Amino acid sequence: MSAVMLCDVPLNVNVDWIKTVLSGCGPILEVSRWTTTGLFFVLFEMDSSACEAVQHFHRLVFPGHPKPLSVIPLPPSLLAAPKAVVDGTPHRSTDACDCKPALGPNAGQSLIQTDQEDLPTSLFVYRICPNADECDIRALFEQFGHILQIRLDVHLSTGKRKNFGYIRYEDHLCAKRAIDALHGCVFHGRTLDISFYVRKTNRTSHQ
């Protein structure tokens, strides 16, 4: 199996249209839409179908739509939890939501302190394509939970954006799901390197 995520799809495009058009890349097992946004998940039966979908439809321009279509292959690690792909709501997956982190004897600490020390909610995202703007990045990451802040640094001397940034989620589970799903994904031609980020400490490695 293989899967892709479609971003910036016009709101008037439905599941049947996606299934009809992308079926030329190979047999489709499931197409699901992320609520009412322009975000779709397509699960193919064959491993090669996702690559074909990227080659044929990435940057496709819809008449009258301001942004080209983004077709992003999803890593095999995400397919290990097919519910996250099939129902189109990875942040509502039963397995993910039922995972209660063990806080240990210091569970009585404030939530702010816990988030900062034990359960990081921020991500360090490396190898961001300079052509991807904040809206593109938000559309990619906000499917996994509410984003509190996106920070994209720039070079002071040139004003050009650096190839990394920081994303802060409302809670740890959202951040973890984003890492599990998007670390190693190709986004705008660049393979993303994503890890947890905690202020005043070295960022932890991807798990």
mmCIF file of C-alpha atoms in Angstrom:
data_model
loop_
_atom_site.group_PDB
_atom_site.id
_atom_site.type_symbol
_atom_site.label_atom_id
_atom_site.label_comp_id
_atom_site.label_asym_id
_atom_site.label_seq_id
_atom_site.Cartn_x
_atom_site.Cartn_y
_atom_site.Cartn_z
ATOM 1 C CA MET A 1 0.000 0.000 0.000
ATOM 2 C CA SER A 2 0.944 3.644 -0.389
ATOM 3 C CA ALA A 3 -0.782 6.911 0.376
ATOM 4 C CA VAL A 4 -0.680 10.595 -0.493
ATOM 5 C CA MET A 5 -2.053 13.737 1.047
ATOM 6 C CA LEU A 6 -3.581 16.372 -1.243
ATOM 7 C CA CYS A 7 -3.390 19.977 -0.033
ATOM 8 C CA ASP A 8 -5.009 23.146 -1.405
ATOM 9 C CA VAL A 9 -7.782 21.292 -3.229
ATOM 10 C CA PRO A 10 -10.641 23.641 -4.256
ATOM 11 C CA LEU A 11 -13.655 23.325 -1.979
ATOM 12 C CA ASN A 12 -15.940 22.373 -4.886
ATOM 13 C CA VAL A 13 -13.898 19.218 -5.578
ATOM 14 C CA ASN A 14 -15.394 16.121 -3.950
ATOM 15 C CA VAL A 15 -14.253 12.607 -3.100
ATOM 16 C CA ASP A 16 -15.680 11.076 -6.272
ATOM 17 C CA TRP A 17 -13.707 13.490 -8.464
ATOM 18 C CA ILE A 18 -10.475 12.692 -6.617
ATOM 19 C CA LYS A 19 -11.118 8.962 -6.908
ATOM 20 C CA THR A 20 -11.880 9.176 -10.625
ATOM 21 C CA VAL A 21 -8.832 11.253 -11.511
ATOM 22 C CA LEU A 22 -6.241 9.525 -9.312
ATOM 23 C CA SER A 23 -7.418 6.018 -10.189
ATOM 24 C CA GLY A 24 -5.250 6.367 -13.285
ATOM 25 C CA CYS A 25 -2.233 6.007 -10.981
ATOM 26 C CA GLY A 26 -3.427 2.651 -9.641
ATOM 27 C CA PRO A 27 -6.209 0.932 -7.690
ATOM 28 C CA ILE A 28 -7.524 3.099 -4.843
ATOM 29 C CA LEU A 29 -8.565 1.571 -1.534
ATOM 30 C CA GLU A 30 -9.922 4.699 0.115
ATOM 31 C CA VAL A 31 -10.344 8.446 -0.387
ATOM 32 C CA SER A 32 -11.229 10.630 2.589
ATOM 33 C CA ARG A 33 -11.632 14.342 3.095
ATOM 34 C CA TRP A 34 -10.436 16.328 6.078
ATOM 35 C CA THR A 35 -13.712 17.886 7.294
ATOM 36 C CA THR A 36 -14.569 20.809 4.987
ATOM 37 C CA THR A 37 -11.020 21.913 4.172
ATOM 38 C CA GLY A 38 -9.163 21.404 0.907
ATOM 39 C CA LEU A 39 -7.277 18.429 2.286
ATOM 40 C CA PHE A 40 -7.674 14.823 1.109
ATOM 41 C CA PHE A 41 -6.051 11.483 1.939
ATOM 42 C CA VAL A 42 -5.787 8.822 -0.776
ATOM 43 C CA LEU A 43 -4.822 5.243 0.051
ATOM 44 C CA PHE A 44 -3.565 3.186 -2.911
ATOM 45 C CA GLU A 45 -3.325 -0.570 -3.184
ATOM 46 C CA MET A 46 0.071 -0.520 -4.938
ATOM 47 C CA ASP A 47 3.328 0.874 -3.572
ATOM 48 C CA SER A 48 4.207 2.668 -6.810
ATOM 49 C CA SER A 49 0.907 4.544 -7.108
ATOM 50 C CA ALA A 50 1.806 7.322 -4.673
ATOM 51 C CA CYS A 51 4.928 8.209 -6.674
ATOM 52 C CA GLU A 52 2.898 8.335 -9.873
ATOM 53 C CA ALA A 53 0.334 10.609 -8.239
ATOM 54 C CA VAL A 54 3.088 13.009 -7.189
ATOM 55 C CA GLN A 55 4.683 12.992 -10.636
ATOM 56 C CA HIS A 56 1.436 13.631 -12.505
ATOM 57 C CA PHE A 57 -0.558 15.900 -10.197
ATOM 58 C CA HIS A 58 1.808 17.835 -7.913
ATOM 59 C CA ARG A 59 1.551 21.576 -8.682
ATOM 60 C CA LEU A 60 -1.554 21.033 -10.818
ATOM 61 C CA VAL A 61 -3.361 24.351 -11.308
ATOM 62 C CA PHE A 62 -7.133 24.496 -11.036
ATOM 63 C CA PRO A 63 -8.779 27.276 -13.096
ATOM 64 C CA GLY A 64 -9.738 30.166 -10.846
ATOM 65 C CA HIS A 65 -7.992 28.676 -7.796
ATOM 66 C CA PRO A 66 -5.150 30.792 -6.343
ATOM 67 C CA LYS A 67 -2.873 27.918 -5.276
ATOM 68 C CA PRO A 68 -1.569 24.893 -7.170
ATOM 69 C CA LEU A 69 -2.323 21.433 -5.853
ATOM 70 C CA SER A 70 0.235 19.909 -3.478
ATOM 71 C CA VAL A 71 0.520 16.109 -3.556
ATOM 72 C CA ILE A 72 2.606 14.780 -0.666
ATOM 73 C CA PRO A 73 3.563 11.096 -0.292
ATOM 74 C CA LEU A 74 2.973 9.803 3.223
ATOM 75 C CA PRO A 75 5.682 7.710 4.918
ATOM 76 C CA PRO A 76 5.128 3.967 5.468
ATOM 77 C CA SER A 77 5.134 4.535 9.243
ATOM 78 C CA LEU A 78 1.784 6.280 8.958
ATOM 79 C CA LEU A 79 0.248 3.329 7.124
ATOM 80 C CA ALA A 80 0.963 1.174 10.169
ATOM 81 C CA ALA A 81 -2.049 2.928 11.708
ATOM 82 C CA PRO A 82 -4.481 2.826 8.759
ATOM 83 C CA LYS A 83 -7.363 4.400 10.684
ATOM 84 C CA ALA A 84 -5.464 7.683 10.688
ATOM 85 C CA VAL A 85 -5.544 7.600 6.883
ATOM 86 C CA VAL A 86 -8.881 5.979 6.185
ATOM 87 C CA ASP A 87 -11.131 8.170 8.287
ATOM 88 C CA GLY A 88 -9.222 11.335 7.450
ATOM 89 C CA THR A 89 -8.998 12.378 11.086
ATOM 90 C CA PRO A 90 -5.589 11.328 12.400
ATOM 91 C CA HIS A 91 -5.907 13.444 15.559
ATOM 92 C CA ARG A 92 -9.114 11.608 16.465
ATOM 93 C CA SER A 93 -7.691 8.126 16.092
ATOM 94 C CA THR A 94 -8.814 6.009 19.056
ATOM 95 C CA ASP A 95 -5.360 4.579 19.597
ATOM 96 C CA ALA A 96 -3.730 8.005 19.596
ATOM 97 C CA CYS A 97 -6.284 9.683 21.851
ATOM 98 C CA ASP A 98 -6.275 6.875 24.384
ATOM 99 C CA CYS A 99 -2.526 7.051 24.898
ATOM 100 C CA LYS A 100 -2.185 8.706 28.306
ATOM 101 C CA PRO A 101 1.428 9.734 29.015
ATOM 102 C CA ALA A 102 2.756 8.582 32.348
ATOM 103 C CA LEU A 103 3.612 11.697 34.329
ATOM 104 C CA GLY A 104 5.130 9.885 37.282
ATOM 105 C CA PRO A 105 5.271 11.215 40.863
ATOM 106 C CA ASN A 106 5.356 14.851 39.712
ATOM 107 C CA ALA A 107 1.958 14.725 38.050
ATOM 108 C CA GLY A 108 0.756 17.482 40.369
ATOM 109 C CA GLN A 109 3.001 20.043 38.649
ATOM 110 C CA SER A 110 1.375 22.727 36.556
ATOM 111 C CA LEU A 111 0.522 21.857 32.947
ATOM 112 C CA ILE A 112 2.857 24.553 31.708
ATOM 113 C CA GLN A 113 5.814 23.073 33.546
ATOM 114 C CA THR A 114 4.905 19.553 32.428
ATOM 115 C CA ASP A 115 4.680 20.602 28.775
ATOM 116 C CA GLN A 116 8.036 22.336 28.898
ATOM 117 C CA GLU A 117 9.982 19.679 30.778
ATOM 118 C CA ASP A 118 8.360 16.315 30.074
ATOM 119 C CA LEU A 119 5.987 16.644 27.137
ATOM 120 C CA PRO A 120 7.256 19.067 24.508
ATOM 121 C CA THR A 121 4.639 20.702 22.325
ATOM 122 C CA SER A 122 6.991 22.434 19.880
ATOM 123 C CA LEU A 123 8.647 21.074 16.752
ATOM 124 C CA PHE A 124 11.842 21.984 14.956
ATOM 125 C CA VAL A 125 11.255 21.614 11.215
ATOM 126 C CA TYR A 126 14.361 21.479 9.005
ATOM 127 C CA ARG A 127 14.733 21.546 5.194
ATOM 128 C CA ILE A 128 11.713 23.762 4.534
ATOM 129 C CA CYS A 129 11.492 24.771 0.885
ATOM 130 C CA PRO A 130 11.881 28.571 0.521
ATOM 131 C CA ASN A 131 8.941 28.581 -1.907
ATOM 132 C CA ALA A 132 6.570 27.268 0.781
ATOM 133 C CA ASP A 133 4.886 30.137 2.604
ATOM 134 C CA GLU A 134 3.380 30.115 6.085
ATOM 135 C CA CYS A 135 -0.056 29.221 4.736
ATOM 136 C CA ASP A 136 1.368 26.125 3.021
ATOM 137 C CA ILE A 137 3.121 25.052 6.202
ATOM 138 C CA ARG A 138 0.049 25.664 8.333
ATOM 139 C CA ALA A 139 -2.149 23.637 5.977
ATOM 140 C CA LEU A 140 0.278 20.732 6.231
ATOM 141 C CA PHE A 141 0.685 20.719 10.015
ATOM 142 C CA GLU A 142 -2.658 21.895 11.380
ATOM 143 C CA GLN A 143 -4.378 18.634 10.379
ATOM 144 C CA PHE A 144 -2.770 17.084 13.459
ATOM 145 C CA GLY A 145 -4.045 19.637 15.956
ATOM 146 C CA HIS A 146 -4.442 23.284 16.864
ATOM 147 C CA ILE A 147 -1.305 25.334 16.175
ATOM 148 C CA LEU A 148 -0.473 28.123 18.602
ATOM 149 C CA GLN A 149 2.505 29.573 16.745
ATOM 150 C CA ILE A 150 4.563 29.204 13.582
ATOM 151 C CA ARG A 151 7.965 30.902 13.518
ATOM 152 C CA LEU A 152 10.010 31.132 10.322
ATOM 153 C CA ASP A 153 13.359 32.841 10.812
ATOM 154 C CA VAL A 154 15.076 35.014 8.215
ATOM 155 C CA HIS A 155 18.681 36.054 7.562
ATOM 156 C CA LEU A 156 19.192 39.541 8.942
ATOM 157 C CA SER A 157 21.654 40.484 6.212
ATOM 158 C CA THR A 158 19.595 39.374 3.202
ATOM 159 C CA GLY A 159 16.032 39.187 4.499
ATOM 160 C CA LYS A 160 15.699 35.748 2.928
ATOM 161 C CA ARG A 161 14.015 33.024 4.911
ATOM 162 C CA LYS A 162 16.094 30.280 6.461
ATOM 163 C CA ASN A 163 15.387 26.642 5.667
ATOM 164 C CA PHE A 164 14.026 25.822 9.114
ATOM 165 C CA GLY A 165 11.269 26.913 11.439
ATOM 166 C CA TYR A 166 9.406 26.180 14.653
ATOM 167 C CA ILE A 167 5.825 25.038 15.180
ATOM 168 C CA ARG A 168 4.118 25.066 18.575
ATOM 169 C CA TYR A 169 1.015 22.949 19.157
ATOM 170 C CA GLU A 170 -1.591 23.153 21.869
ATOM 171 C CA ASP A 171 -0.578 19.794 23.334
ATOM 172 C CA HIS A 172 2.065 17.104 23.112
ATOM 173 C CA LEU A 173 -0.051 14.471 21.349
ATOM 174 C CA CYS A 174 -0.630 16.785 18.396
ATOM 175 C CA ALA A 175 3.107 17.408 18.080
ATOM 176 C CA LYS A 176 3.912 13.704 18.307
ATOM 177 C CA ARG A 177 1.372 12.787 15.646
ATOM 178 C CA ALA A 178 2.824 15.433 13.343
ATOM 179 C CA ILE A 179 6.316 13.963 13.752
ATOM 180 C CA ASP A 180 5.105 10.404 13.207
ATOM 181 C CA ALA A 181 3.254 11.375 10.043
ATOM 182 C CA LEU A 182 5.489 14.010 8.429
ATOM 183 C CA HIS A 183 9.091 13.261 9.396
ATOM 184 C CA GLY A 184 10.729 12.142 6.149
ATOM 185 C CA CYS A 185 7.870 13.393 3.968
ATOM 186 C CA VAL A 186 8.645 15.246 0.737
ATOM 187 C CA PHE A 187 7.102 18.716 0.887
ATOM 188 C CA HIS A 188 7.580 21.105 -2.042
ATOM 189 C CA GLY A 189 10.490 18.975 -3.234
ATOM 190 C CA ARG A 190 12.311 18.849 0.124
ATOM 191 C CA THR A 191 12.478 15.940 2.570
ATOM 192 C CA LEU A 192 11.410 17.301 5.944
ATOM 193 C CA ASP A 193 13.468 16.590 9.057
ATOM 194 C CA ILE A 194 11.248 17.104 12.108
ATOM 195 C CA SER A 195 12.016 16.691 15.798
ATOM 196 C CA PHE A 196 10.782 17.928 19.148
ATOM 197 C CA TYR A 197 12.040 21.301 20.295
ATOM 198 C CA VAL A 198 12.284 22.423 23.902
ATOM 199 C CA ARG A 199 13.500 25.885 24.780
ATOM 200 C CA LYS A 200 16.854 26.161 26.602
ATOM 201 C CA THR A 201 17.665 22.515 25.889
ATOM 202 C CA ASN A 202 19.023 20.600 22.947
ATOM 203 C CA ARG A 203 16.237 19.366 20.719
ATOM 204 C CA THR A 204 15.522 15.675 21.149
ATOM 205 C CA SER A 205 16.039 13.245 18.359
ATOM 206 C CA HIS A 206 13.143 11.864 16.300
ATOM 207 C CA GLN A 207 11.603 8.774 17.794
#
